[in-house]
Structure formats: structure tokens, C-alpha cells
Amino acid sequence: MAQPPQQAQVTVARATPTTTSTATATATTTTSTSSGVFTLDDDPLANNGEDIHSPGGFGTVGIWGEANRVAAQKAYLFEISHEVARKSGGIYTVLSSKALVTVKQWGDRYACVGPYIPASAALEFDPLTPTKVAATLIDQLKVKHGIIVHFGRWLVKGYPRCFLIDPKSSTHNLAMWRNDLQGTVASENDAEANEAIIFGYQVAHFFQELSLLITNRPVIAHFHEWLASVGLIVMKRWNVRVATLFTTHATLLGRYMAAGGMDLYSCLQSGINADAEAGRRLIYNRHWIEVGAARGADVFTTVSDITGFEASKTLGREADIVTPNGLNIDRFIAVHQFQNLHKMFKDKISDFVRGHFYGCYDFDLDNTLYFFTAGRREYRNKGVDLMVEALADLNYQLKREGSKLTVVCFIIMPGNTNNYNVESIKGQSVRRQIREACDSIAAKMSERMYEKLLRGEMPDIHNLTSEEDVVTLKRRLQMVTAANRAPPIVTHNMVNDAEDEVLCHLRACRLFNTKEDRVKVIYHPEFVSANSPILPLDYADFVRGCHLGIFVSYYEPWGYTPAECCLSGIPSVTSNLTGFANYMERRLTDPESNGIYIIDRRTRSFQESKTQLSGALWRFCNMTQRQRIEQRNKTEQLSEVLDWAVMYTQYIKARNLAVKKVFNVDLPAPPSSS
């Protein structure tokens, strides 16, 4: 095991068991129970009535010939995360999308472990009657430790088995566990860390009891992010013999330093005192956990090379393997299929734009491009500041050149709101009323022409509308011409309008949606949803309807948003400080021709990066429709290299390395995908 952190962090990942306040802390995997003999009826690869307590298991002998190989074929794999069956961040996407390929390899010997949160479990979790081994494990946890565990399956592709542990069943142990884990380093008022400690000790007990039940085969525990990693630290202290992996998807300290305006990568290159930096940002107790998990894990992985560099400086350990994120790719049989979807959803976005700009709708939607950015509210880290300034430059260039092209850029970023603003609702209401009036009058005109022609008469074009129809049309026209308004740049009422950083920057750059502006902006401070009364589209459909995604992040360990654009055949702009861009640069000789525009944010100043970005946007705006269609075709083809079928091989290598290190066996090769 790697050396533990120095100085105040010396106890983070102790390899020897310590005296703790829990009665079971000194138990080891060599202990067997007398709870009886079980057939592994829940294991499709071992349904042979074997005794899971049979002598000669890993806990007692070590390497034992042919039995070694057989045991490795029946290893168990668990992935532990706070986002199992709980959609709260990017790791949910990683685990839920990867479940299908994992289940294909591991079957029911794979399960996810997460906290039981009733609200999310009601939507994501299918409770089932536990199998024999699972029932025994759940019973032991309840009887010995008062820990309540729910068994079932996660309602995602692959339908993996799932253990959800109720944190409320152990809240009374928080103070004891917190002191046992961190002592004086602990922070009583850190709710997020307290949540991590409760869940972590529950997970440690989970694997300790599992190791007592299963002694003749490897068990692998793969932890994701610091919030789920306390269990790894405690297991190492208790000498629970499980092969552990820890993946950091972004380091705490790196994210905080980047958001605080520091030149993160220059600081890391020149060297930092990570403990001191964490202390200054009041996250030392969290950083302590993350360092302990990274250094204590049998195998440590990161999602990209750039995160590996960051982790080596902030966590003090080089990544053993890089495990990039993938997606489940459902390719279309014919190219025209995704192009047709692009048009269908673009038309829906156009309907929204018509309503939003009513009274000022004087531009040609056939000569309009839809740009967007989306993500969590990390204004600088997500590069929204750079994008807004580049849009202002693009607006100036388009006006200077007398261009008739219009760009509408959506900023999808959750903010503090108290509902939609009146203008946004009114705009869509006016649009719907005009649409309904036109459809009704058109239907009546069609009926009148139909009757005339059947009677052998030529319809008089001037008499196809009644006086009532004309009045209706005039009233609808008046709704538009009487509007004395500038289209709003935000769709909601913001709680702190004057302090909202997106609005402040848009105003500072004078992006006000005037008639003269060739770049229009729409700030939508909540994620898009098909249930929205103004923009009723799911995120994936919204992406398909746009022309270009802009994600020029300053801090982005991977970057799912440009990857999701590839999946939909939508070009995107990203930065060389993202794992996604690094991955694509190694695989493409000319990323831009394939719809991946990469902005240099590592070696260039903010102003230089802004100029580079506005130049990329200008080039995109000057492409012909045919060129954009051809580029979308190339972008969609890139989705193949982002498929979990490709990315998953790195996870296989990481798990093999962990099992080899702890159990000295080789896992069997995964089944062929052919």
C-alpha cells in the first residue's frame, strides 16, 4: 500500500488495525461463521450447490492451483458511489451508462452500493426479495450493527443488482465514527463530510460481513469520489481483505482552486502545499479523506491524463491507470436518420424562439444558428465567462460585416429563481394563440375551397376568409405590433438579479437582444425538461436541435457535454484543459474538421483564448449549410470511439491489477462482444 499522508494526515490510510469504538473492528476475513451452507443460486456462473464457507479459501491458504483459477472466474465486483440510483451529478452518468457493459461481463456477480434516499429510490430503484447470500448479509448488518439495507435492482440499462444502505439507521453513530476516523481533524458542522462518514462506515461493515460470508473467491470494491471513499479507509484499517480501487473524477482542491481564480495548472507545475491550500479553503477534513482514499487504494485511477497530473500534485499519488468515461452508443442505420432528428428538434426550438422574440422577431430562422452551453453552476470553471466575451466579439464582427446571419445562444445553467418571468410566459402564449388562429382559419379556407371545387366552381381567392376570420387575424397582429419590448435575456425571475454572475456579464458585454444584435442570448437558469411550459424538450432532444455546443471549461476533468454532442452528431467547442479534448487530440489529426474545436486555455492568456474562441465561432458561422451537414456526419461517426465497448477496457485492466495485487490471481477475459 502507498505511504500515508505526512504530518497531520498520518492516520488517513493506516494498514494495521486500530483500536476503535466498534466491536467488530478487529474482525478479519479469515473468520468463518456457522450460519450454515448456502448454494449460490444468485450466481449464474456458480449454481452448483457449493459451500461458500468451504476450507482453502483466500482467507486461509493463498495460492492453491486450479482452485485459484476457478475462484477468479467467480469473483464479485461492487461499485460504491453516492450517486447510485440517485441523479445528482456526473458520476450518475458514468455508472448508469456503464452498467450495461459491466453486467454483460459480470452478470449478477456485479452490484452497486449507494445510500438509500427515498425520493430518488422511488424513481430509480426496483426493490426485490434478496437472494440467500444477500439476505444473510442484510440480516447480519441489521442484527450486529443496526444497519438497514435495501436490496433490488437499479432501473437503468443492464438492470444491475443494487444495495442501498439507509444512512438514517446509523446517524446515532456519527460522533463516534467521526472521532474514530479523523479525531481533531474532523469538522462537526460539515454536513457533506458527516454524510460521507456515516455512509463510509456502513460500507466498511458491509464488506467486513461479506468477507466473513465469502472466503473462497475475490471480492472487488471500486469506490468513486471522496464522498463514497471513507469505507475504503476504514476497511484498510480493519484489514478487510478486499481488492480496492478508488477513482477520482475531479479533485476537491483542484476544483476549489480553479473556481477561486487561481492559475491552477501553473501553480501545480511549480508545486503547492496541498494541505495548506486545503486549509485556507476550509476543506481540509474533506481533502484528508480524499488523500487517504487515493493513497490507501490498491489501485488508483483518474478519468483523464490531466486529472492524473492534478491528482499527483494534490493527492500525492500517480494514477495507476486512466479510466476515461464512455457512453452507450446506439448508432443509426442510415445517416439521414439523425439529420432528420436534428431538423425535427430544431423546429421545436424555433417555435420557442418565435415566441421569445415576439415584437422583435425580424430575423430569418432559416438563416439562424443555435449555440448552447450547459452544466452545473461553476461560472469560471465551466468557461461561461470566456464564452460570453467571445459572443460579444462575434456580435461585433457580424454587425461590422453586415451579415444577415443570426446566432441565438442558450445558456442552460441552474440558478436561484422564483419561477418564469412574465415576458417569457407571455411570449409563448402569444405564439400559441397566433398558431391556433392560423390553423383554424386555414382549416376553414381548405373546407371552402373543397366545397367550391366539388361544385365545379373556381374558388375566389379574395373570398376564402370571412369577416370574422379577418378580425381574428387583425387582433392577433395587434398583439405583436403593440408590443413595446426588448426580448428578455433571461427566462426566469432571478432571486438576486443584480448579483447573478451570468446576467452581470451579459449586461457588461451589452448583449441585450436588440434588433441590431446579430447574436441573441437566452439565459435559461434551470435544466431543460419536456415538462417545461415554455421550452418543452428533454436535454438530449434539445442538444440534437442545436448547431453547436460551447464548453470551453477552465476546469473539467473529463467533459460529458461535448461527448454527448458527438453522440447526437452536433459539433462542439471545448478546451485543452478537459479530459475529453486530450482524448480526442490523441485520436484525431484534425479535430476541427471532425467538429471538435479545441481552444488552448493552458498556455494562452484569457484574452488570447477569447480571440481564438471568437475566431472558431466566426469560422463556423461562415460555413455553408452543406458544409455543416457534412461536418455533423463526421461528428456523429466519432461516437464510436466514445462507446463503453471501447472505454471499458481500461476498467478491466484496473480491476485485474487490483485482484492480482491482493489475491495474486488473474481475472478471466471478458466475453467477446462479437
XYZ file of C-alpha atoms in Angstrom:
674
model
C 0.000 0.000 0.000
C 1.180 3.532 -0.704
C 2.638 5.562 2.117
C 0.032 7.502 4.090
C -0.079 11.295 4.053
C 2.511 13.094 6.107
C 2.135 15.176 9.247
C -1.480 15.729 10.228
C -2.657 13.147 7.708
C -0.616 10.281 9.070
C -3.634 8.219 10.117
C -5.664 8.525 6.933
C -4.971 5.104 5.500
C -3.319 3.009 8.201
C -2.657 -0.537 7.074
C -2.731 -2.004 10.562
C -5.965 -2.316 12.532
C -6.507 0.246 15.247
C -8.463 0.132 18.458
C -11.852 1.570 17.660
C -15.108 2.022 19.435
C -16.894 -0.517 17.255
C -16.987 -4.064 18.489
C -16.294 -5.587 15.110
C -13.258 -3.546 14.177
C -10.768 -6.338 14.810
C -12.540 -8.973 12.755
C -10.719 -10.237 9.655
C -11.629 -12.086 6.520
C -10.146 -15.322 7.887
C -13.055 -15.795 10.248
C -15.812 -18.125 9.151
C -19.312 -18.272 10.522
C -21.592 -21.094 11.498
C -24.624 -19.720 9.761
C -24.874 -22.757 7.513
C -24.228 -23.794 3.928
C -25.516 -21.735 1.029
C -25.892 -22.541 -2.624
C -25.036 -19.531 -4.733
C -28.340 -19.545 -6.514
C -27.802 -15.877 -7.217
C -24.618 -16.590 -9.176
C -25.325 -17.815 -12.714
C -21.711 -18.938 -13.066
C -21.695 -20.978 -9.844
C -25.105 -22.552 -9.419
C -23.651 -25.863 -8.257
C -24.523 -26.144 -4.598
C -21.023 -25.255 -3.375
C -20.344 -24.343 0.231
C -19.349 -20.689 0.446
C -17.549 -21.490 3.700
C -15.518 -24.324 2.210
C -11.951 -24.578 3.553
C -8.982 -23.476 1.482
C -10.393 -20.067 0.551
C -8.368 -16.931 0.017
C -8.570 -16.090 3.683
C -6.711 -19.203 4.777
C -4.403 -20.556 2.120
C -3.373 -18.099 -0.578
C -2.466 -19.575 -3.948
C -3.956 -23.017 -4.498
C -3.599 -24.197 -8.058
C -6.651 -24.962 -10.164
C -8.992 -23.746 -7.427
C -7.340 -20.344 -7.844
C -8.451 -20.091 -11.450
C -11.974 -21.275 -10.683
C -12.325 -18.796 -7.830
C -11.172 -15.918 -10.030
C -13.895 -16.795 -12.526
C -16.458 -16.311 -9.764
C -15.152 -13.051 -8.305
C -17.613 -10.440 -7.092
C -17.496 -6.805 -8.183
C -19.090 -3.888 -6.338
C -19.103 -0.220 -7.297
C -19.706 2.253 -4.500
C -20.928 5.790 -5.029
C -23.221 8.427 -3.559
C -24.852 8.626 -6.981
C -26.056 5.044 -7.281
C -29.781 5.277 -8.079
C -29.503 8.976 -7.258
C -29.151 11.546 -10.031
C -27.129 14.372 -8.531
C -24.039 14.783 -10.732
C -21.802 13.439 -13.473
C -20.895 10.187 -11.714
C -24.508 9.122 -12.098
C -23.989 9.268 -15.866
C -20.753 7.295 -15.595
C -22.222 4.472 -13.525
C -25.653 4.293 -15.131
C -24.287 4.268 -18.687
C -21.534 1.777 -17.810
C -23.914 -0.644 -16.097
C -24.907 -2.385 -19.322
C -21.391 -3.342 -20.408
C -20.466 -4.279 -16.820
C -23.438 -6.599 -16.427
C -22.593 -8.214 -19.768
C -19.200 -9.203 -18.341
C -20.079 -9.894 -14.709
C -23.745 -10.846 -14.731
C -25.258 -10.983 -11.254
C -21.800 -11.078 -9.669
C -21.861 -7.299 -10.126
C -23.745 -4.948 -7.819
C -23.817 -1.266 -6.972
C -23.792 0.113 -3.433
C -25.156 3.530 -2.534
C -27.117 5.414 0.127
C -30.862 4.892 0.366
C -32.577 8.217 -0.372
C -36.368 7.595 -0.508
C -37.195 10.332 -3.034
C -34.686 9.145 -5.649
C -35.131 5.445 -4.838
C -38.820 5.782 -5.668
C -37.835 6.659 -9.247
C -34.617 4.707 -9.759
C -34.820 1.563 -7.625
C -36.766 -1.673 -8.065
C -36.928 -3.388 -4.631
C -36.747 -7.199 -4.766
C -36.637 -10.140 -2.394
C -32.958 -10.726 -1.502
C -31.194 -13.888 -2.648
C -29.920 -16.260 0.054
C -26.466 -14.756 0.380
C -27.811 -11.207 0.154
C -30.484 -11.970 2.758
C -27.886 -13.345 5.165
C -25.646 -10.325 4.645
C -28.516 -7.889 5.161
C -29.639 -9.756 8.288
C -26.133 -9.731 9.785
C -25.788 -5.986 9.191
C -29.102 -5.320 10.912
C -28.568 -7.649 13.872
C -24.930 -6.773 14.567
C -24.817 -3.113 13.640
C -28.392 -1.872 13.258
C -27.711 -1.034 9.608
C -30.728 -1.207 7.286
C -30.014 -2.287 3.709
C -32.474 -2.392 0.799
C -31.890 -4.928 -1.978
C -33.117 -4.664 -5.557
C -32.089 -3.509 -8.996
C -31.248 -0.127 -10.494
C -33.689 0.909 -13.206
C -31.096 1.642 -15.903
C -29.883 -0.319 -18.914
C -28.319 -3.541 -17.690
C -30.672 -3.649 -14.661
C -27.788 -4.239 -12.184
C -28.234 -5.508 -8.663
C -28.195 -2.812 -6.066
C -27.703 -2.500 -2.303
C -28.963 0.807 -0.901
C -27.911 1.485 2.698
C -30.159 3.667 4.839
C -27.966 6.400 6.411
C -30.661 7.214 8.973
C -30.195 3.793 10.561
C -26.705 4.851 11.690
C -26.927 8.585 12.420
C -26.625 7.901 16.147
C -23.068 6.645 15.489
C -21.910 9.805 13.712
C -19.966 11.409 16.576
C -18.239 8.133 17.474
C -17.330 7.293 13.872
C -16.224 10.842 13.075
C -13.869 10.896 16.059
C -12.587 7.405 15.251
C -11.856 8.384 11.665
C -10.386 11.853 11.959
C -10.061 12.861 15.589
C -9.195 16.561 15.825
C -9.172 16.949 12.044
C -12.942 16.384 11.895
C -15.409 19.230 11.421
C -18.699 18.759 13.267
C -20.586 21.259 11.120
C -19.597 19.903 7.708
C -22.845 18.238 6.650
C -21.375 16.750 3.479
C -18.428 15.205 5.324
C -20.753 13.866 8.039
C -22.851 12.211 5.335
C -19.705 10.666 3.858
C -18.572 9.326 7.260
C -21.895 7.648 8.063
C -22.109 6.029 4.648
C -18.426 5.097 4.722
C -18.606 3.183 7.995
C -21.779 1.453 6.834
C -19.966 0.360 3.669
C -16.980 -0.857 5.707
C -19.281 -3.015 7.830
C -20.980 -4.225 4.637
C -17.721 -5.562 3.207
C -16.496 -6.860 6.539
C -19.616 -9.000 6.913
C -19.451 -10.027 3.246
C -15.847 -11.159 3.703
C -16.971 -13.407 6.551
C -19.600 -14.997 4.319
C -17.454 -15.435 1.206
C -13.909 -16.649 1.828
C -13.153 -18.645 -1.305
C -13.258 -16.031 -4.039
C -12.021 -12.494 -4.712
C -14.202 -9.516 -3.849
C -13.542 -6.216 -5.615
C -14.759 -2.858 -4.286
C -14.475 0.113 -6.638
C -15.063 3.476 -4.929
C -15.950 6.650 -6.842
C -15.087 10.107 -5.462
C -14.266 11.200 -1.922
C -17.901 11.209 -0.762
C -18.004 7.414 -1.058
C -14.412 6.685 -0.074
C -14.457 6.671 3.743
C -15.347 2.984 3.604
C -12.096 2.253 1.771
C -10.029 3.929 4.507
C -11.846 2.101 7.303
C -11.570 -1.249 5.515
C -7.807 -0.813 5.276
C -7.627 -0.100 8.985
C -9.656 -3.193 9.749
C -7.651 -5.388 7.366
C -10.744 -6.415 5.421
C -9.331 -8.446 2.560
C -10.994 -6.896 -0.455
C -9.309 -5.621 -3.620
C -9.983 -1.863 -3.596
C -9.965 0.714 -6.359
C -10.503 4.439 -5.995
C -11.364 6.697 -8.926
C -11.261 10.445 -8.589
C -13.377 12.198 -11.194
C -12.115 15.613 -10.020
C -10.017 16.529 -7.006
C -11.615 18.703 -4.371
C -8.641 21.016 -4.095
C -8.257 21.404 -7.852
C -11.912 22.363 -8.263
C -11.749 24.901 -5.417
C -8.508 26.466 -6.616
C -9.783 26.818 -10.192
C -13.090 28.311 -9.058
C -11.181 30.769 -6.860
C -9.490 32.347 -9.865
C -6.035 30.827 -9.431
C -3.911 29.807 -12.386
C -4.346 26.199 -11.305
C -2.032 24.384 -13.673
C 0.821 26.852 -13.329
C 0.527 26.541 -9.552
C 0.525 22.750 -9.747
C 3.501 22.771 -12.088
C 5.544 24.972 -9.790
C 4.489 22.984 -6.720
C 1.998 23.647 -3.920
C 1.484 22.737 -0.278
C -1.778 20.873 -0.783
C -2.571 20.636 2.945
C -2.105 24.377 3.427
C -4.176 25.226 0.344
C -6.998 22.957 1.552
C -6.850 24.525 4.996
C -7.127 28.043 3.550
C -10.275 26.984 1.714
C -11.766 25.321 4.818
C -11.931 21.911 3.145
C -9.026 20.222 4.930
C -11.165 17.497 6.509
C -12.604 16.573 3.093
C -9.204 16.758 1.420
C -7.894 14.490 4.184
C -10.441 11.826 3.206
C -9.655 12.114 -0.491
C -5.908 11.839 0.113
C -6.386 8.806 2.339
C -8.521 7.014 -0.243
C -6.128 7.771 -3.103
C -3.049 6.632 -1.187
C -4.712 3.691 0.511
C -6.405 2.120 -2.516
C -4.825 -0.954 -4.070
C -5.341 0.707 -7.449
C -5.857 4.426 -8.008
C -7.380 5.712 -11.256
C -8.364 9.057 -12.729
C -10.677 9.840 -15.632
C -8.078 11.664 -17.740
C -4.376 12.413 -18.044
C -4.894 15.995 -16.943
C -6.701 14.835 -13.792
C -3.883 12.368 -13.211
C -1.400 15.251 -13.260
C -3.620 17.207 -10.881
C -4.016 14.251 -8.513
C -0.276 13.633 -8.400
C 0.218 17.184 -7.095
C -2.792 17.468 -4.772
C -3.204 13.886 -3.533
C 0.403 12.743 -3.662
C -0.076 9.643 -5.809
C 0.306 8.977 -9.506
C -2.650 7.257 -11.144
C -2.034 3.573 -11.864
C -4.414 3.630 -14.832
C -6.527 6.251 -16.606
C -10.181 5.165 -16.867
C -11.924 7.623 -19.243
C -15.690 7.962 -19.324
C -17.807 6.488 -22.092
C -21.407 6.424 -23.282
C -23.829 3.805 -24.528
C -23.845 4.351 -28.265
C -26.913 3.480 -30.335
C -25.816 4.227 -33.891
C -28.351 4.962 -36.605
C -28.572 2.567 -39.536
C -28.822 5.424 -42.037
C -27.061 8.789 -41.828
C -30.213 10.693 -42.716
C -31.935 9.470 -39.541
C -30.020 11.652 -37.112
C -30.090 14.537 -39.602
C -33.889 14.249 -39.661
C -33.947 14.313 -35.856
C -31.799 17.438 -35.912
C -34.355 19.187 -38.114
C -37.329 17.988 -36.077
C -35.952 19.274 -32.767
C -34.529 22.428 -34.376
C -38.067 23.252 -35.479
C -39.245 22.912 -31.863
C -36.510 25.248 -30.671
C -37.528 27.650 -33.454
C -41.084 27.691 -32.107
C -39.731 28.767 -28.726
C -37.579 31.457 -30.375
C -40.578 32.831 -32.286
C -42.450 33.330 -29.033
C -39.496 34.638 -27.053
C -38.748 37.342 -29.615
C -42.340 38.300 -30.497
C -42.488 42.004 -31.260
C -38.809 41.920 -32.266
C -38.875 38.820 -34.427
C -37.398 40.279 -37.598
C -34.774 37.692 -38.481
C -34.876 34.673 -40.774
C -34.941 31.374 -38.875
C -33.651 29.615 -41.978
C -30.533 31.747 -41.575
C -30.221 31.313 -37.806
C -27.801 29.131 -35.851
C -28.456 27.789 -32.353
C -25.479 27.653 -29.985
C -25.649 26.490 -26.380
C -23.718 25.753 -23.243
C -24.942 23.723 -20.283
C -23.647 22.483 -16.961
C -23.523 22.921 -13.228
C -23.215 26.423 -11.855
C -19.460 26.911 -11.861
C -19.235 30.091 -13.888
C -15.469 30.324 -14.318
C -14.697 26.601 -14.195
C -17.216 25.926 -16.971
C -15.784 28.730 -19.118
C -19.024 30.697 -19.375
C -17.127 33.934 -18.774
C -14.910 33.230 -21.790
C -17.881 32.242 -23.945
C -19.868 35.411 -23.153
C -16.957 37.670 -24.107
C -16.345 35.701 -27.306
C -20.048 36.046 -28.185
C -19.746 39.801 -27.772
C -16.792 39.778 -30.171
C -18.752 37.625 -32.634
C -21.701 40.018 -32.395
C -19.405 42.916 -33.284
C -17.875 41.034 -36.223
C -21.245 40.034 -37.675
C -22.594 43.584 -37.407
C -19.403 45.053 -38.882
C -19.627 42.724 -41.887
C -23.315 43.485 -42.391
C -24.160 39.799 -42.024
C -27.788 38.696 -42.204
C -26.976 35.613 -40.141
C -28.431 35.443 -36.622
C -26.977 33.434 -33.753
C -29.148 32.523 -30.770
C -27.081 31.219 -27.874
C -28.708 29.396 -24.949
C -27.046 29.341 -21.527
C -28.503 26.374 -19.619
C -27.192 26.741 -16.085
C -29.249 26.334 -12.879
C -29.610 29.497 -10.830
C -31.572 30.834 -7.883
C -35.009 31.610 -9.331
C -38.607 32.037 -8.236
C -40.414 30.983 -11.421
C -40.616 32.056 -15.057
C -40.803 35.764 -15.751
C -43.968 37.272 -17.191
C -42.429 38.181 -20.548
C -41.270 34.625 -21.227
C -44.664 33.150 -20.432
C -46.499 35.855 -22.376
C -44.301 35.346 -25.433
C -45.129 31.663 -25.667
C -48.805 32.375 -25.011
C -48.926 34.902 -27.866
C -47.162 32.471 -30.185
C -49.613 29.666 -29.361
C -52.632 31.931 -29.884
C -51.357 33.008 -33.287
C -50.592 29.406 -34.243
C -54.078 28.240 -33.198
C -55.764 31.105 -35.048
C -53.831 30.400 -38.247
C -54.521 26.665 -38.070
C -58.246 27.282 -37.504
C -58.604 29.777 -40.362
C -56.510 27.600 -42.690
C -58.814 24.639 -41.969
C -61.894 26.711 -42.795
C -60.301 28.043 -46.001
C -59.480 24.494 -47.048
C -63.076 23.429 -46.467
C -64.400 26.339 -48.545
C -62.064 25.550 -51.465
C -63.010 21.877 -51.235
C -66.724 22.651 -51.499
C -66.279 25.066 -54.405
C -64.196 22.655 -56.435
C -66.632 19.772 -55.849
C -69.380 22.012 -57.264
C -67.343 22.745 -60.352
C -66.603 26.314 -59.366
C -63.243 28.118 -59.187
C -62.696 29.394 -55.631
C -62.403 33.162 -55.358
C -59.130 33.666 -53.516
C -60.360 37.002 -52.158
C -63.455 35.462 -50.560
C -61.857 32.496 -48.815
C -61.732 34.302 -45.467
C -64.804 35.516 -43.656
C -65.098 38.871 -41.950
C -64.752 37.069 -38.633
C -61.501 35.480 -39.815
C -60.111 38.874 -40.805
C -60.991 40.326 -37.397
C -59.264 37.424 -35.688
C -56.134 37.930 -37.769
C -56.086 41.670 -37.054
C -56.438 41.066 -33.334
C -53.520 38.630 -33.396
C -51.458 41.085 -35.434
C -52.177 43.811 -32.925
C -50.829 41.613 -30.125
C -47.459 41.715 -31.884
C -47.336 45.278 -33.205
C -48.455 46.737 -29.873
C -45.575 45.040 -28.056
C -43.124 47.706 -26.979
C -40.427 45.497 -25.542
C -36.903 44.218 -25.799
C -36.861 40.424 -25.662
C -35.643 39.298 -22.230
C -32.149 37.820 -21.931
C -33.330 35.539 -19.104
C -36.419 33.327 -18.946
C -36.907 33.385 -15.149
C -37.159 35.837 -12.289
C -33.796 35.700 -10.548
C -33.733 35.972 -6.769
C -30.580 38.133 -6.872
C -30.834 39.633 -10.331
C -28.212 42.332 -9.729
C -25.704 39.808 -8.366
C -26.193 36.941 -10.798
C -22.814 36.497 -12.497
C -24.289 35.382 -15.832
C -26.614 38.386 -16.071
C -23.932 40.789 -14.877
C -21.531 39.594 -17.558
C -24.153 39.668 -20.324
C -25.001 43.250 -19.373
C -21.347 44.249 -19.145
C -20.837 42.901 -22.691
C -24.003 44.733 -23.827
C -25.724 41.616 -25.117
C -29.304 42.926 -24.787
C -31.111 41.200 -27.709
C -31.709 44.454 -29.569
C -32.859 44.350 -33.198
C -29.383 45.345 -34.306
C -27.700 42.494 -32.431
C -26.780 39.563 -34.637
C -26.028 37.461 -31.558
C -29.015 36.934 -29.274
C -28.714 35.289 -25.860
C -31.238 33.354 -23.798
C -30.217 32.521 -20.246
C -32.348 29.603 -19.022
C -31.430 29.156 -15.327
C -32.698 25.620 -14.935
C -32.102 22.391 -16.829
C -34.394 21.900 -19.804
C -37.244 19.440 -19.440
C -40.052 18.075 -21.570
C -42.418 19.287 -18.815
C -41.395 22.926 -19.210
C -44.280 25.264 -20.147
C -42.022 27.399 -22.366
C -39.322 25.082 -23.794
C -40.747 21.539 -23.586
C -37.741 19.467 -24.656
C -35.626 16.895 -22.864
C -31.916 17.722 -22.781
C -30.924 15.108 -25.374
C -33.570 16.384 -27.806
C -32.563 19.992 -27.169
C -28.931 19.128 -27.969
C -29.976 17.438 -31.219
C -31.815 20.579 -32.295
C -28.839 22.900 -31.823
C -25.985 23.540 -34.246
C -23.028 23.952 -31.875
C -22.208 23.300 -28.217
C -19.693 25.533 -26.420
C -17.868 24.073 -23.400
C -14.583 25.938 -23.041
C -14.017 24.896 -19.432
C -11.101 26.047 -17.356
C -11.577 23.049 -15.073
C -13.160 19.889 -16.468
C -11.539 16.538 -15.597
C -13.495 14.771 -18.348
C -16.361 16.606 -20.025
C -19.530 14.671 -20.794
C -21.274 17.567 -22.540
C -19.107 17.601 -25.699
C -19.175 13.794 -25.709
C -22.981 13.895 -25.662
C -22.847 16.338 -28.581
C -20.825 13.782 -30.560
C -23.455 11.172 -29.810
C -26.075 13.467 -31.369
C -23.879 14.492 -34.309
C -23.551 18.068 -33.038
C -20.155 19.817 -33.331
C -18.762 21.371 -30.163
C -16.079 23.717 -28.899
C -14.083 22.513 -25.904
C -10.759 23.390 -24.274
C -7.444 21.617 -23.892
C -7.983 21.629 -20.124
C -10.630 18.914 -20.460
C -10.043 15.184 -20.464
C -12.352 14.846 -23.469
C -10.223 17.190 -25.606
C -6.998 15.433 -24.583
C -8.555 12.100 -25.535
C -9.718 13.385 -28.932
C -6.435 15.126 -29.735
C -4.611 11.811 -29.424
C -7.016 10.143 -31.842
C -7.659 12.812 -34.485
C -5.119 14.506 -36.731
C -7.549 17.356 -37.474
C -10.194 17.622 -34.708
C -11.833 20.767 -36.129
C -12.713 19.161 -39.470
C -14.466 16.462 -37.430
C -16.498 19.009 -35.477
C -14.275 19.202 -32.371
C -12.955 22.751 -31.932
C -10.279 22.849 -29.207
C -9.367 26.147 -27.534
C -5.982 26.491 -25.826
C -6.558 27.557 -22.224
C -3.414 26.010 -20.824
C -0.698 28.110 -22.449
C -2.653 31.180 -23.600
C -3.963 34.146 -21.623
C -7.687 34.782 -21.198
C -7.629 37.410 -23.947
C -5.741 35.138 -26.311
C -8.173 32.285 -25.640
C -11.101 34.643 -26.206
C -9.695 35.675 -29.586
C -9.169 32.033 -30.522
C -12.744 31.156 -29.496
C -14.365 34.061 -31.336
C -12.335 33.053 -34.393
C -13.642 29.471 -34.187
C -17.228 30.744 -33.860
C -16.702 33.077 -36.824
C -15.438 30.211 -38.978
C -18.429 28.097 -38.011
C -20.831 30.921 -38.868
C -19.273 31.246 -42.324
C -19.773 27.610 -43.233
C -22.427 26.777 -45.798
C -25.374 24.603 -44.876
C -23.861 21.762 -46.912
C -20.554 22.077 -45.040
C -22.363 21.983 -41.688
C -24.263 18.843 -42.718
C -21.038 17.136 -43.774
C -19.377 18.144 -40.509
C -22.311 16.756 -38.489
C -21.888 13.444 -40.290
C -18.208 13.320 -39.290
C -19.004 14.306 -35.702
C -21.587 11.569 -35.327
C -19.070 8.998 -36.533
C -16.753 9.962 -33.647
C -19.245 8.491 -31.198
C -17.731 5.056 -31.885
C -14.523 5.945 -30.023
C -16.585 7.114 -27.019
C -18.527 3.858 -26.700
C -18.188 2.000 -23.404
C -17.314 -1.012 -25.541
C -14.020 0.812 -26.173
C -13.553 2.705 -22.908
C -14.408 -0.224 -20.663
C -11.118 -1.991 -21.425
C -9.372 0.414 -19.035
C -11.690 -0.659 -16.212
C -10.861 -4.286 -16.974
C -7.144 -3.538 -16.682
C -7.623 -1.642 -13.411
C -9.617 -4.432 -11.780
C -7.202 -7.093 -12.962
C -4.350 -5.123 -11.421
C -6.167 -4.828 -8.073
C -7.064 -8.518 -7.911
C -3.556 -9.557 -8.886
C -2.096 -7.322 -6.171
C -4.386 -8.549 -3.369
C -5.229 -12.150 -4.317
C -2.476 -12.984 -6.815
C -4.939 -14.363 -9.357
C -5.901 -13.322 -12.857
C -9.480 -12.471 -13.709
C -10.826 -14.266 -16.794
C -11.004 -12.353 -20.063
C -14.409 -10.751 -20.700
C -16.685 -12.418 -23.247
C -16.299 -11.286 -26.843
C -18.692 -8.551 -27.940
C -18.978 -10.088 -31.397
